[in-house]
PDB file of C-alpha atoms in Angstrom:
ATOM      1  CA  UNK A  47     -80.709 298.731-100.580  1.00 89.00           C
ATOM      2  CA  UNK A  48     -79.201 300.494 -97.603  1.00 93.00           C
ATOM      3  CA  UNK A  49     -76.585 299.287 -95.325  1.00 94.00           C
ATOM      4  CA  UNK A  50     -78.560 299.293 -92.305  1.00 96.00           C
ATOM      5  CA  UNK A  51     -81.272 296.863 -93.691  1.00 96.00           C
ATOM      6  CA  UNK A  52     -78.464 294.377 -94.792  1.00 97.00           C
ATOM      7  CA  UNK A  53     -77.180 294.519 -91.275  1.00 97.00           C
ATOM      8  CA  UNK A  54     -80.632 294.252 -90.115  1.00 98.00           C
ATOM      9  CA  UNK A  55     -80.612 290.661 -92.202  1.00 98.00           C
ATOM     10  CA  UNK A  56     -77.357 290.050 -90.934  1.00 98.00           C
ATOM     11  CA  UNK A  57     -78.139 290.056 -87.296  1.00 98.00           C
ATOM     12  CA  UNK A  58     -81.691 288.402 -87.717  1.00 98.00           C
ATOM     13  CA  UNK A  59     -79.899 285.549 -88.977  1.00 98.00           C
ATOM     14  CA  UNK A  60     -77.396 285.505 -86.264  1.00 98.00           C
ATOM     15  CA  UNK A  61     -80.054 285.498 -84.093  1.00 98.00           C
ATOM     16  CA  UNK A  62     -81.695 282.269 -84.750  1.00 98.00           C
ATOM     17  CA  UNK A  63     -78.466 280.523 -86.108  1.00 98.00           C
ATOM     18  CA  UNK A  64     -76.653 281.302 -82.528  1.00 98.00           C
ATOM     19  CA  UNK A  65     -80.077 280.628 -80.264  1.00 98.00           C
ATOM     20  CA  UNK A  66     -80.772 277.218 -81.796  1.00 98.00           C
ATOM     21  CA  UNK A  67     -77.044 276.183 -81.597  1.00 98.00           C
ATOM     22  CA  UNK A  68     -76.964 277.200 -78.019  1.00 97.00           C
ATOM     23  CA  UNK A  69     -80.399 275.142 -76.922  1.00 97.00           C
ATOM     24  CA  UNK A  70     -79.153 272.278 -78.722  1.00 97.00           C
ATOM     25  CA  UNK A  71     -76.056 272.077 -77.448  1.00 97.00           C
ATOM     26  CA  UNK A  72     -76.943 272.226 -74.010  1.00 96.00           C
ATOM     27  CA  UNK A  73     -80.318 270.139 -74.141  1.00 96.00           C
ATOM     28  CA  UNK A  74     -79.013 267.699 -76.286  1.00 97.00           C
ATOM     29  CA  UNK A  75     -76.675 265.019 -75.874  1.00 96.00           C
ATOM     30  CA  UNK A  76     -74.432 264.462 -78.784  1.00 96.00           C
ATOM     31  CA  UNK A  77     -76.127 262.177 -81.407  1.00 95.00           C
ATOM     32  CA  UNK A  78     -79.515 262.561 -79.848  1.00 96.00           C
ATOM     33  CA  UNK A  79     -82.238 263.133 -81.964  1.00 96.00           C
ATOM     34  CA  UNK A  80     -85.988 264.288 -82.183  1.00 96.00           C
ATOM     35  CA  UNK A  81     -88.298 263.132 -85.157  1.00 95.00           C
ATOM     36  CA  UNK A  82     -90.633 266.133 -86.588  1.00 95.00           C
ATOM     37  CA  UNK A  83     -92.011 264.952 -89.446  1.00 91.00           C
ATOM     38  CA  UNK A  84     -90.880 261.294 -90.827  1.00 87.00           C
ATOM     39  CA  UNK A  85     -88.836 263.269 -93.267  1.00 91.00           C
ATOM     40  CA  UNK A  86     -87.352 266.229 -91.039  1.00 95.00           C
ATOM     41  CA  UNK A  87     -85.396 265.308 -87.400  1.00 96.00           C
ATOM     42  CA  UNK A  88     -83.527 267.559 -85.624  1.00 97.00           C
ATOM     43  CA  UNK A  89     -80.272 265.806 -84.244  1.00 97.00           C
ATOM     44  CA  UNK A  90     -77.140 267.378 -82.633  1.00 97.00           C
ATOM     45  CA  UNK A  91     -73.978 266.673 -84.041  1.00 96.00           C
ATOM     46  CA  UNK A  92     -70.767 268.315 -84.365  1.00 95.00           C
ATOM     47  CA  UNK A  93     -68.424 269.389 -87.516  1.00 90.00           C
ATOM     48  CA  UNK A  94     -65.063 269.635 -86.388  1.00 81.00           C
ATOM     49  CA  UNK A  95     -63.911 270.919 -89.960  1.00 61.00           C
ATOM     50  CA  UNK A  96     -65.346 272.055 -93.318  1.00 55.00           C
ATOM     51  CA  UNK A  97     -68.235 271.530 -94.790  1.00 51.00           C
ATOM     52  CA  UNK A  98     -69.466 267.624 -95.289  1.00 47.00           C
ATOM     53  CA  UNK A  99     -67.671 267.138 -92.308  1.00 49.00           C
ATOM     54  CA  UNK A 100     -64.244 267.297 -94.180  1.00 52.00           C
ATOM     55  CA  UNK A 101     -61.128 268.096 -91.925  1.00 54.00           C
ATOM     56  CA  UNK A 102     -58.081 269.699 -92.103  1.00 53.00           C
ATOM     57  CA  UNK A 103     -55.286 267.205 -89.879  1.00 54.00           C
ATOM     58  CA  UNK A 104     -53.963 268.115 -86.746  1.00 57.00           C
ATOM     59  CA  UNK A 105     -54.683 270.887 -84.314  1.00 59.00           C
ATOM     60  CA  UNK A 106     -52.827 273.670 -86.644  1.00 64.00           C
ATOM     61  CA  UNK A 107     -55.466 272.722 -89.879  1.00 67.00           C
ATOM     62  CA  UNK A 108     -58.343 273.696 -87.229  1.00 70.00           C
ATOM     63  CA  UNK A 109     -56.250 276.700 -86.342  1.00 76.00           C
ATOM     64  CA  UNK A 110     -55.652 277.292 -90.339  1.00 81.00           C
ATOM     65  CA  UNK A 111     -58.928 276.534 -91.483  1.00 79.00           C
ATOM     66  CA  UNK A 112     -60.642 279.229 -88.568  1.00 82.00           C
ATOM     67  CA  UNK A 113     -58.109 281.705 -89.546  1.00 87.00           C
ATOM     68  CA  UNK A 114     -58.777 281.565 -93.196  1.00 88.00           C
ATOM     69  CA  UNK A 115     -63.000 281.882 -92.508  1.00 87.00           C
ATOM     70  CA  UNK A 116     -61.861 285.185 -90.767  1.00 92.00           C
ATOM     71  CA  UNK A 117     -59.701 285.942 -93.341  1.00 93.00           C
ATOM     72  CA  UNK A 118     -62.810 285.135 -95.823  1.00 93.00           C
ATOM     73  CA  UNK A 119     -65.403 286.725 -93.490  1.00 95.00           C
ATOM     74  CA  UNK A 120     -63.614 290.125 -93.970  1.00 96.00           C
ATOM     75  CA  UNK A 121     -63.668 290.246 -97.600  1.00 97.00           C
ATOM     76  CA  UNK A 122     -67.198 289.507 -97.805  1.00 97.00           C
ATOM     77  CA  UNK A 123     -67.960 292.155 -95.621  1.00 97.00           C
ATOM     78  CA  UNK A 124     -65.902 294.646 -97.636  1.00 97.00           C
ATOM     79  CA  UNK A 125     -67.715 293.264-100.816  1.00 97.00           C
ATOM     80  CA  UNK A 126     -71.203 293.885 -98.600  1.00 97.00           C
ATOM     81  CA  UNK A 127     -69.715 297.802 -97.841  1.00 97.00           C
ATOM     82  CA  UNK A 128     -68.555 298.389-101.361  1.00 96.00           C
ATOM     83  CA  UNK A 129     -72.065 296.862-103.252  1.00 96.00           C
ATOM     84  CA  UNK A 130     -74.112 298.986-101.248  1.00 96.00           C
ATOM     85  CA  UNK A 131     -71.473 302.020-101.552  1.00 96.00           C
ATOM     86  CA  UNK A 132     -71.894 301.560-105.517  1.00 94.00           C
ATOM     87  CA  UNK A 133     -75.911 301.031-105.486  1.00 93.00           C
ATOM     88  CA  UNK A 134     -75.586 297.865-106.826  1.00 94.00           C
ATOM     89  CA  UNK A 135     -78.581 295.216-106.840  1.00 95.00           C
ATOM     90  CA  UNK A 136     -80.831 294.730-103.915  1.00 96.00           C
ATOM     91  CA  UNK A 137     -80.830 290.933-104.913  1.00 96.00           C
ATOM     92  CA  UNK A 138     -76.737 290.791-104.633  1.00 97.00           C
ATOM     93  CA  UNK A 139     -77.007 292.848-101.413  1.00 97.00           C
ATOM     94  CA  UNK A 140     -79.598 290.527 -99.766  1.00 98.00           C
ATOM     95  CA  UNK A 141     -77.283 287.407-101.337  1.00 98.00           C
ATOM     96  CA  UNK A 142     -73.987 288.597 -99.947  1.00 98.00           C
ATOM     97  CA  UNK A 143     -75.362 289.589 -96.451  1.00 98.00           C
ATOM     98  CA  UNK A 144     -76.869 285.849 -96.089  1.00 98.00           C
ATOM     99  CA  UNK A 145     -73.464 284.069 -97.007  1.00 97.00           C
ATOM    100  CA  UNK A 146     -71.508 287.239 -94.530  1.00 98.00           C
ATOM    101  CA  UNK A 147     -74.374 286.044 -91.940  1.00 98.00           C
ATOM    102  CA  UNK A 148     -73.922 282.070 -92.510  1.00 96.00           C
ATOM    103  CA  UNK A 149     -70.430 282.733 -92.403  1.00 95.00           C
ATOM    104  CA  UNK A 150     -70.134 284.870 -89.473  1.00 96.00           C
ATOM    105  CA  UNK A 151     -72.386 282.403 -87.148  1.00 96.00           C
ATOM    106  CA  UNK A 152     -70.032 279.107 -87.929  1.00 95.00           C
ATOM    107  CA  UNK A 153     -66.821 281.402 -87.224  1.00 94.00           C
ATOM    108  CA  UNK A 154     -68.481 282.291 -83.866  1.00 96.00           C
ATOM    109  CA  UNK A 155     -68.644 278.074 -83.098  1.00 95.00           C
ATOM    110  CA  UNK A 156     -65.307 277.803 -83.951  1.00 92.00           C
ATOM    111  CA  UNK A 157     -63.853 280.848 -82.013  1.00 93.00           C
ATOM    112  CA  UNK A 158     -65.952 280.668 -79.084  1.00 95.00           C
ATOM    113  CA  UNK A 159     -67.618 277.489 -78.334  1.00 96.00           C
ATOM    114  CA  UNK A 160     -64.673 275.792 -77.116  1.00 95.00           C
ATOM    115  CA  UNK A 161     -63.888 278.219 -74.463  1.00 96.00           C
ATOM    116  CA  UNK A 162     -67.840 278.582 -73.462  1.00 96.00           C
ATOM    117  CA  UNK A 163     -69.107 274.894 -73.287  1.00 97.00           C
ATOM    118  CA  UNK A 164     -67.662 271.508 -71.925  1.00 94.00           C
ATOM    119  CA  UNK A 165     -67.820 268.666 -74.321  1.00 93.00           C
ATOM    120  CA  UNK A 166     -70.752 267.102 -75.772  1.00 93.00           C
ATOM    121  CA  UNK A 167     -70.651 263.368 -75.396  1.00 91.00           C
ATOM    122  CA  UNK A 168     -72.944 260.590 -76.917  1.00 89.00           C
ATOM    123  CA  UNK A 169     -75.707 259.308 -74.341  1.00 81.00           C
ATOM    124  CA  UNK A 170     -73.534 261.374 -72.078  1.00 83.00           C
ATOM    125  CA  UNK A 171     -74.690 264.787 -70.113  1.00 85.00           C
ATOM    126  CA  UNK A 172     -75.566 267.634 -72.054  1.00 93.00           C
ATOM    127  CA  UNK A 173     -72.816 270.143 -71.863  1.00 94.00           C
ATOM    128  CA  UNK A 174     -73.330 273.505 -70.051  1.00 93.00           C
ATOM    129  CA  UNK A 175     -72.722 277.314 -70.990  1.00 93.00           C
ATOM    130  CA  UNK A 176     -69.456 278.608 -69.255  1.00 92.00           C
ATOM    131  CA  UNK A 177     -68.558 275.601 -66.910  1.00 91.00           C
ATOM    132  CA  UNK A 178     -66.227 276.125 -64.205  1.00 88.00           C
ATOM    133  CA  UNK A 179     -63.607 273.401 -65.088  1.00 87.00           C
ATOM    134  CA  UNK A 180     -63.191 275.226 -68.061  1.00 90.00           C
ATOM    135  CA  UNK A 181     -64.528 274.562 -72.027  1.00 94.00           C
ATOM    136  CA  UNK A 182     -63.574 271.953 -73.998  1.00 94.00           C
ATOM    137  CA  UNK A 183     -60.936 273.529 -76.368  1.00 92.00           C
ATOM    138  CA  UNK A 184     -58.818 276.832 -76.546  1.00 91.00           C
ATOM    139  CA  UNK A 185     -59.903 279.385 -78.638  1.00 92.00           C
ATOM    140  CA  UNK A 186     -59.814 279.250 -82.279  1.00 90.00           C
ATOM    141  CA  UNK A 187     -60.774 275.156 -81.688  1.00 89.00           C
ATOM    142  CA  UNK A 188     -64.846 274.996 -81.348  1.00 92.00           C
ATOM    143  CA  UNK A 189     -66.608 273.263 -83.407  1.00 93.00           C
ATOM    144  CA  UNK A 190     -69.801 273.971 -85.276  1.00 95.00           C
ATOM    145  CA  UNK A 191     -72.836 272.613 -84.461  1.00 97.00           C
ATOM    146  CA  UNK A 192     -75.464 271.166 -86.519  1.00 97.00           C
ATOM    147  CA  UNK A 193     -78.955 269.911 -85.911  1.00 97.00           C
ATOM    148  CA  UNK A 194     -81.227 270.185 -89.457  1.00 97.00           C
ATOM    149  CA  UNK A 195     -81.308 266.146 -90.716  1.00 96.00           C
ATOM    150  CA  UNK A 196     -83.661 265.689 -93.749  1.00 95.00           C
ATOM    151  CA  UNK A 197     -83.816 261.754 -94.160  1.00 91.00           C
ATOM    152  CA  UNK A 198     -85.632 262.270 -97.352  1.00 89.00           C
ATOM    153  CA  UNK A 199     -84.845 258.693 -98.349  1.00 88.00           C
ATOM    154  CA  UNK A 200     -83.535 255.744 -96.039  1.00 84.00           C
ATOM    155  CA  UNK A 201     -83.917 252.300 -97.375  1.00 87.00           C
ATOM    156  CA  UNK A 202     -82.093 249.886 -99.157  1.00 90.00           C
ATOM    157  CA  UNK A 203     -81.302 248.951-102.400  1.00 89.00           C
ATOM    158  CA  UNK A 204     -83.322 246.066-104.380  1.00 89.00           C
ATOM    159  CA  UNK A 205     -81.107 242.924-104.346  1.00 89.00           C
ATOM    160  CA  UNK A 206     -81.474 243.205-108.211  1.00 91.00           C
ATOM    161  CA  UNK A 207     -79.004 246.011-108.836  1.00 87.00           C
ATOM    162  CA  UNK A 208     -75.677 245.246-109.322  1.00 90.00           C
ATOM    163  CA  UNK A 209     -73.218 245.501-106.787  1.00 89.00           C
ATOM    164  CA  UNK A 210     -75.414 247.896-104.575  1.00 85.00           C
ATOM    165  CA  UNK A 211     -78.249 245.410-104.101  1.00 86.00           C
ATOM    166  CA  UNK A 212     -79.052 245.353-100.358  1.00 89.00           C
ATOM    167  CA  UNK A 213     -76.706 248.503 -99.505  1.00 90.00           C
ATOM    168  CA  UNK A 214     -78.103 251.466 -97.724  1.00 86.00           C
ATOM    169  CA  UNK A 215     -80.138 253.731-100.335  1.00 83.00           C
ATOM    170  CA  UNK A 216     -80.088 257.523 -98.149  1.00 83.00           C
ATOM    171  CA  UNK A 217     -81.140 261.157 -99.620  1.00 85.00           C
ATOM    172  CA  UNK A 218     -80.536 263.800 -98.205  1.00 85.00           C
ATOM    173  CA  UNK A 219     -77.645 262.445 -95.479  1.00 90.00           C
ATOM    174  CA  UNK A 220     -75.980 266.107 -94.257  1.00 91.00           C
ATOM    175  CA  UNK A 221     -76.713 267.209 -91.142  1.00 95.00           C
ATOM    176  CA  UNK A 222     -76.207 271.263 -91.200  1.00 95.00           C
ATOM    177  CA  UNK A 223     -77.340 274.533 -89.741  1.00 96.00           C
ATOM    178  CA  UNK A 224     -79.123 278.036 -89.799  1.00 97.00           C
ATOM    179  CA  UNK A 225     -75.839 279.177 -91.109  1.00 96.00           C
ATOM    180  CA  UNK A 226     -74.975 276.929 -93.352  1.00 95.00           C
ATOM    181  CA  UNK A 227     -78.603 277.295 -94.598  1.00 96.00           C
ATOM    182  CA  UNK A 228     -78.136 281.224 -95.393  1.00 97.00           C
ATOM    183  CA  UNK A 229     -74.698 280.462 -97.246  1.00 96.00           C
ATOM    184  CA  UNK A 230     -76.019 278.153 -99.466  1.00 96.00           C
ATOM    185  CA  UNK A 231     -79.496 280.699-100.345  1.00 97.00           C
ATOM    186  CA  UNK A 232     -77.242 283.588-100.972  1.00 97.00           C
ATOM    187  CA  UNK A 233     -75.102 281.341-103.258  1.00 97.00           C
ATOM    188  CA  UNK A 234     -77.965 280.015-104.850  1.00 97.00           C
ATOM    189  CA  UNK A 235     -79.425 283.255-105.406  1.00 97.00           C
ATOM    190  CA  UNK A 236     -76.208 284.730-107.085  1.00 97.00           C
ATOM    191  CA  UNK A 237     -76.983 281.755-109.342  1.00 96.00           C
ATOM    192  CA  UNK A 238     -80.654 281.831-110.542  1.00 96.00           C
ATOM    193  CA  UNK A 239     -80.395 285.858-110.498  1.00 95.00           C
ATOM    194  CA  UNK A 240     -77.185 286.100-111.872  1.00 94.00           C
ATOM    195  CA  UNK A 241     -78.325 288.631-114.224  1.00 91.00           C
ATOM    196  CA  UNK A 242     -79.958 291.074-111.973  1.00 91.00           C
ATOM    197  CA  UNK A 243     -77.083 290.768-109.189  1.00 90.00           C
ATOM    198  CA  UNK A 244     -74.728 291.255-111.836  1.00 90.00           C
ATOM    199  CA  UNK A 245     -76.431 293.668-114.642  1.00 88.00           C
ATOM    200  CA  UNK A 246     -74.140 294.475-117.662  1.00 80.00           C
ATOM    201  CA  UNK A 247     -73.474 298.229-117.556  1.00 71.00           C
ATOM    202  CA  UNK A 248     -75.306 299.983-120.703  1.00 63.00           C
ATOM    203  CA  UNK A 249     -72.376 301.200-123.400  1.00 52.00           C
ATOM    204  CA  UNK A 250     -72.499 304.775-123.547  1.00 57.00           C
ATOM    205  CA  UNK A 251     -71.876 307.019-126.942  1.00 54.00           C
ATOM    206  CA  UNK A 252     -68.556 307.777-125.840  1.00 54.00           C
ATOM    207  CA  UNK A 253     -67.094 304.046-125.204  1.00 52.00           C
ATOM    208  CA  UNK A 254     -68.826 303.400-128.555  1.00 47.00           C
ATOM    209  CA  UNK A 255     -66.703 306.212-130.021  1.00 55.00           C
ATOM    210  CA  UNK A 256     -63.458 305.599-128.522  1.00 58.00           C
ATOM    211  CA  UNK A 257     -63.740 302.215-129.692  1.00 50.00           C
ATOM    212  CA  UNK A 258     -64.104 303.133-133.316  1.00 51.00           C
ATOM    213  CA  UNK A 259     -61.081 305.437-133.308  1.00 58.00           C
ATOM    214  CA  UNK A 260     -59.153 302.765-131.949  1.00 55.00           C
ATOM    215  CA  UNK A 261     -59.529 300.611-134.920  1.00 50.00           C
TER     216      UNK A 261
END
């Protein structure tokens, strides 16, 4: 698989991941939802740290943690460069330009968005692209934003089970992205088609031979 058709995937991706973040963050209001199916909604929230939510304390761990995805981004592109240099397989080539993509698109939320938008706020105003008092964090501090909610499940436990009887039963409760979306395909294709993305190299005659002159 050439270069140019990975980069084609690449900026496909970045296409829809950065033009639904953009309409949801400025026609939604933070929290606000709409219900597609009973099992599908699209609501707007914000991840100010990892994935799950998780986040790193303090105003230097967002600083950290956006450095590091940079720091990250650029080895996966070199790993994109040298697969394709070396021919490898067109299923590793599509599954590393998907995680460079998903990548890529949440490191432009955290560089950017902060400087480009004013705050979201719940049941507040929708926030607006490059506001004249200014964005809502210095660069390096955006945070991601994340729509795709699949309540799969939401009800509660019987009474009969012990100790969770009457709690909240959920499935599926992350709310994530287009981005987040490609990461986790290319992963899970590096998975299932570990084999092809990562064919053993036939022994030649030679590395046979060496081999028995060694012992």
């Amino acid at each position: 698989m050439s270069l140019k058709k990975a980069i084609g995937i690449i900026v496909l991706i970045l296409l829809i991941d950065q033009i639904s973040k953009i309409y949801i963050k400025t026609n939604f209001a933070l929290g606000e939802s709409v219900e597609v199916f009973g099992w599908f909604k699209i609501l707007f929230v914000e991840n100010k740290g990892m994935a799950w939510g998780v986040e790193l304390p303090g105003s230097y761990g967002k600083l950290f943690l956006t450095l590091f995805r940079l720091f990250a981004i650029t080895a996966i592109g070199y790993w994109l460069y040298d697969s394709v240099k070396k021919k490898s397989s067109k299923i590793l080539i599509v599954a590393i330009a998907l995680i460079f993509a998903g990548a890529f698109g949440n490191i432009i939320d955290s560089v950017f968005y902060g400087i480009i938008f004013n705050e979201s706020v719940y049941q507040g105003e929708v926030a607006s692209f490059m506001p004249e008092a200014g964005g809502y964090a210095p660069v390096f501090h955006g945070h991601v934003v994340d729509m795709l909610y699949f309540p799969m499940i939401d009800t509660t436990w019987p009474e009969w089970v012990p100790w969770l009887g009457g709690d909240r039963l959920s499935f599926f409760d992350p709310v994530f992205n287009i981005a987040d979306s490609a990461i986790t395909i290319g992963v899970l294709l590096l998975i299932i088609f570990n084999k092809k993305a990562f064919p053993k190299k036939p022994v030649t005659a030679k590395e046979i031979a060496t081999e028995e002159i060694s012992e």
